[in-house]
CSV table of C-alpha atoms (C1' of nucleotides) in Angstrom, one decimal:
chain,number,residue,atom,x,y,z
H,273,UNK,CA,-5.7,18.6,49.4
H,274,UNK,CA,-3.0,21.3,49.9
H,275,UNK,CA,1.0,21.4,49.4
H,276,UNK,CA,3.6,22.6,51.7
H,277,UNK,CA,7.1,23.3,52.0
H,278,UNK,CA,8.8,22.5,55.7
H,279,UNK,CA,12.3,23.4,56.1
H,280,UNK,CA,14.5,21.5,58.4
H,281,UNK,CA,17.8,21.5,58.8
H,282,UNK,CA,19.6,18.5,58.2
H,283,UNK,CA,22.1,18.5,60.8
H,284,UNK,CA,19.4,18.6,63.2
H,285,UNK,CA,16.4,16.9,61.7
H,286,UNK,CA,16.9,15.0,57.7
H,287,UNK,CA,14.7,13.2,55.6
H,288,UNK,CA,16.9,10.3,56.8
H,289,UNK,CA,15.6,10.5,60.5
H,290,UNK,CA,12.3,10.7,59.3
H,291,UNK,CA,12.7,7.6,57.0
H,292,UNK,CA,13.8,5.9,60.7
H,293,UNK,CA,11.3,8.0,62.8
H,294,UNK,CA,8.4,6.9,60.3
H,295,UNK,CA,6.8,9.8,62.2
H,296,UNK,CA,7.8,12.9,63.6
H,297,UNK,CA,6.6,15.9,65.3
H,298,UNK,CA,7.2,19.1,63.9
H,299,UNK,CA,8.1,21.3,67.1
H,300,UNK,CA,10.0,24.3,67.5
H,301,UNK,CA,8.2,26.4,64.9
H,302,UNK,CA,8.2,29.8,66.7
H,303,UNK,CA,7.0,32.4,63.9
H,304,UNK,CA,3.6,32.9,63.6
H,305,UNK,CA,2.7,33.4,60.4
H,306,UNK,CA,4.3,29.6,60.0
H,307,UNK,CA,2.3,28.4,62.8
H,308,UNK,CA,-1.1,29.9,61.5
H,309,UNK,CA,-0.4,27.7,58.4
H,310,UNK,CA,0.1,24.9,60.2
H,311,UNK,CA,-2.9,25.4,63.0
H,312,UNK,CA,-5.9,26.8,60.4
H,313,UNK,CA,-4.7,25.7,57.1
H,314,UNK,CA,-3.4,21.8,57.2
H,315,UNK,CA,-5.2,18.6,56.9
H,316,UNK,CA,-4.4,15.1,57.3
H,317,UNK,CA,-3.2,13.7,54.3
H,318,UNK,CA,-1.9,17.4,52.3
H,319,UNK,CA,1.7,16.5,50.9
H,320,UNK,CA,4.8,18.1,52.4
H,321,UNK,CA,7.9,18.6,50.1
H,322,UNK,CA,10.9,18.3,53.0
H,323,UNK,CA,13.6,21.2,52.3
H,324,UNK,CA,16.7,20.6,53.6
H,325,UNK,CA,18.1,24.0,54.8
H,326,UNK,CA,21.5,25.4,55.9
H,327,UNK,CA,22.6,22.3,53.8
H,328,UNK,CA,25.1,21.0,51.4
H,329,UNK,CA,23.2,21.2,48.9
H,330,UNK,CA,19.7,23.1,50.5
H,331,UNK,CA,17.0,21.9,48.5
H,332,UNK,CA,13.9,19.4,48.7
H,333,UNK,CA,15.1,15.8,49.6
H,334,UNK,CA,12.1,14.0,49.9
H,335,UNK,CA,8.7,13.9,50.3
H,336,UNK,CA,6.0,13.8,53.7
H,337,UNK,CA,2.4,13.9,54.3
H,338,UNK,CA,0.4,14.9,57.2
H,339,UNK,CA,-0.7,12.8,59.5
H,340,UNK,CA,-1.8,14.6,62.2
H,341,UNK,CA,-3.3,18.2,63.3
H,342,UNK,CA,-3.4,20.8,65.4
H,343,UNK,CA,-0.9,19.4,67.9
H,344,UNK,CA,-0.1,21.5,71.1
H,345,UNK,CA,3.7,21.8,70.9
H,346,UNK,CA,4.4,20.5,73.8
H,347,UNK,CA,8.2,21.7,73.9
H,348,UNK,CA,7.0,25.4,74.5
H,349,UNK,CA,6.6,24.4,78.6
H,350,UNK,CA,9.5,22.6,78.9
H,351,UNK,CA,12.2,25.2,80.4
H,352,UNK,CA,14.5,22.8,79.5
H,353,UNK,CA,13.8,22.8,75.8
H,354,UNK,CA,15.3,25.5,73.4
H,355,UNK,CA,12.0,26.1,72.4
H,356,UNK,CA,11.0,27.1,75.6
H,357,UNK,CA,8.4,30.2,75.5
H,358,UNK,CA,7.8,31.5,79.2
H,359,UNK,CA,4.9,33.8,77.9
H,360,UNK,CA,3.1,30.0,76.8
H,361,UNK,CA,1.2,28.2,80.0
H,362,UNK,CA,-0.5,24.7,79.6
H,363,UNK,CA,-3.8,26.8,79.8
H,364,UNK,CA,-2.7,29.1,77.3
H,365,UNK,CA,-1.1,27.7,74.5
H,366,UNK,CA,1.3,29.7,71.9
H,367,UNK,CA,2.3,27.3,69.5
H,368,UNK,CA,0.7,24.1,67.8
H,369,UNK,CA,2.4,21.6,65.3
H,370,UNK,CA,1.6,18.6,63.0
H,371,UNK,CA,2.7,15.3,62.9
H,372,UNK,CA,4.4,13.8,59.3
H,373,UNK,CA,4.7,10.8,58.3
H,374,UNK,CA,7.9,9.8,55.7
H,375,UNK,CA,6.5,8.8,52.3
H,376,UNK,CA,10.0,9.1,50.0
H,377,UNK,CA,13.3,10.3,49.9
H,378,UNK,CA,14.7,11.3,46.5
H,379,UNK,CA,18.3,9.8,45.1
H,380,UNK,CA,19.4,13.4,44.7
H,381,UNK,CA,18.4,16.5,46.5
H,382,UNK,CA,16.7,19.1,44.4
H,383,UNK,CA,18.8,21.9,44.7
H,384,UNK,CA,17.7,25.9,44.4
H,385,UNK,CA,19.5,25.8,41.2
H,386,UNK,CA,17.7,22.7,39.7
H,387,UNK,CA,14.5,25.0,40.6
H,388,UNK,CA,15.8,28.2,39.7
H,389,UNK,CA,15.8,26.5,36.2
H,390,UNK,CA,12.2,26.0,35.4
H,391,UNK,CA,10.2,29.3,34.9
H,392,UNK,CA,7.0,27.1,35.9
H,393,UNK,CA,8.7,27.5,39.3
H,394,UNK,CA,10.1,31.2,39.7
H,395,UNK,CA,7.2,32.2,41.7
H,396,UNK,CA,7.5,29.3,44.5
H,397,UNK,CA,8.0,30.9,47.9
H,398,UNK,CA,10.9,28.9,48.7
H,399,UNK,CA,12.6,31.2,45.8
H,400,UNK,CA,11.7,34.5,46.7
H,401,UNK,CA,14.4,36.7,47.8
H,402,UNK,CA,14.7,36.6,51.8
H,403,UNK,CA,11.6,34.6,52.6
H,404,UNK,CA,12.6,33.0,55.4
H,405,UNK,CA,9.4,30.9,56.4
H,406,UNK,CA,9.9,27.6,57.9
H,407,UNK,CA,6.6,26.6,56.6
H,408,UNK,CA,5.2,27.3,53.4
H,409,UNK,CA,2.4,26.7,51.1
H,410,UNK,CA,3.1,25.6,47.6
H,411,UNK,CA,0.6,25.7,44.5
H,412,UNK,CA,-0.6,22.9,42.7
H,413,UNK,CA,0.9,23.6,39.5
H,414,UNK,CA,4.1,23.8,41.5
H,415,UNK,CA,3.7,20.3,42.8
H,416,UNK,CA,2.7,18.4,40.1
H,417,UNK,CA,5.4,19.8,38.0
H,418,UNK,CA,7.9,19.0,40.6
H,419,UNK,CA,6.7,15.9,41.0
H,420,UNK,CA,6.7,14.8,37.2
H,421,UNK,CA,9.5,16.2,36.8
H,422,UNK,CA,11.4,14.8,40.0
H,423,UNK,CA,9.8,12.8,42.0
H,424,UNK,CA,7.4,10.2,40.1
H,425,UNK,CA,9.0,6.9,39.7
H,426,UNK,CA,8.5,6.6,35.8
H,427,UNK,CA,8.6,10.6,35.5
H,428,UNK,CA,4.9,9.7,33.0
H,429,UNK,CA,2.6,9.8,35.5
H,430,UNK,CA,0.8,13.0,35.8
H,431,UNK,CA,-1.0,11.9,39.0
H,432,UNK,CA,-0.4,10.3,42.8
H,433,UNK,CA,-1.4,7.0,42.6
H,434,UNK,CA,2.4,5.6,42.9
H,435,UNK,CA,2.1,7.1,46.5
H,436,UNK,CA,-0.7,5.5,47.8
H,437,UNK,CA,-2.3,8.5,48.9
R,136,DG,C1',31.6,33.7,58.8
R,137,DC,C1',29.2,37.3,56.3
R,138,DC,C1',25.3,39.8,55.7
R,139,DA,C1',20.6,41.0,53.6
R,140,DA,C1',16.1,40.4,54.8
R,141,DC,C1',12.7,40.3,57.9
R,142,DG,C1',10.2,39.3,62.4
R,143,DT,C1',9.9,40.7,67.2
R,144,DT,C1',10.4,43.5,71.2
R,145,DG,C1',9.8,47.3,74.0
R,146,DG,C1',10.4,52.3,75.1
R,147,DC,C1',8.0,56.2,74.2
S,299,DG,C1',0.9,52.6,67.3
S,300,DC,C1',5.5,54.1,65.8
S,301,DC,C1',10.0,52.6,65.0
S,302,DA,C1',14.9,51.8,66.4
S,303,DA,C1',17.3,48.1,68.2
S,304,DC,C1',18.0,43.6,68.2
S,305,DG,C1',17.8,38.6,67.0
S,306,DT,C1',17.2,35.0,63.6
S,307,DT,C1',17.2,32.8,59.1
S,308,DG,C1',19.5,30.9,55.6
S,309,DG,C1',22.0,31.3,51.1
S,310,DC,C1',26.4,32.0,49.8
DNA sequence: GCCAACGTTGGC
DNA sequence: GCCAACGTTGGC
């Protein structure tokens, strides 16, 4: 299993719409290097911290898991879509998604300060000085100590099993 | 709203 | 294939 970070922003897409959705797609991604993670590198069931960007405060406010693969995004022909890519054609597809599916929301958002805090965490991407990618892989060392730390109901568990995964 | 960082575009 | 110009991201 692998561990991601996907950044929305909340004003257009929060942890709260996914806890309506259930499901959501994740479309618009238009930077490849955040596509290639998600089209070569993401399987069903790898655990996606949700980052809420461009937010008061940014940080990680809940908690997703894939549920779906290498989706066509299908926004990229509609010319009506913001994400509209003319160089894309139905027989040529430019950019693929995933599907997640809402497992948690947290009671407080972990802020970049809260993170900035823990030297088990300096080198996460999501920290480094003018990265900028919407998608992200984290380390395993990273997310087990974010989720003892933060996320795990009693905050003694050093495993999943809470989740149901 | 500012602006640093960084990705993309396109002329050459 | 270089690189200047431009656009976007996202914290602050």
């Amino acid at each position: 299993m692998n561990f991601w970070l996907m950044k929305s922003e909340p004003e257009v897409y929060s942890i709260d719409n996914l806890f309506k959705d259930k499901f959501t797609l994740w479309e618009g991604v238009r930077n490849y290097q955040a596509r290639n993670f998600m089209m070569n590198s993401m399987a069903v069931g790898d655990l996606v911290l949700f980052y809420h960007s461009n937010a008061n405060p940014s940080g990680i406010a809940g908690l997703a898991k894939v549920s779906r693969t290498k989706l066509i995004d299908q926004t990229q022909f509609n010319s009506k879509s913001e994400y509209f890519d003319p160089k894309a054609g139905v027989d040529h597809p430019r950019w693929f998604c995933v599907e997640v599916e809402y497992l948690l929301k947290l009671k407080s958002v972990i802020t970049l300060d809260d993170l900035r805090a823990h030297t088990s965490l300096l080198k996460m991407g999501v920290l480094q000085k003018g990265q900028r990618l919407s998608v992200m892989p984290v380390a395993l060392n990273e997310f087990e100590y974010i989720y003892k730390n933060w996320i795990s109901p009693t905050k003694s568990r050093d495993n999943f099993d809470s989740l149901n995964i």
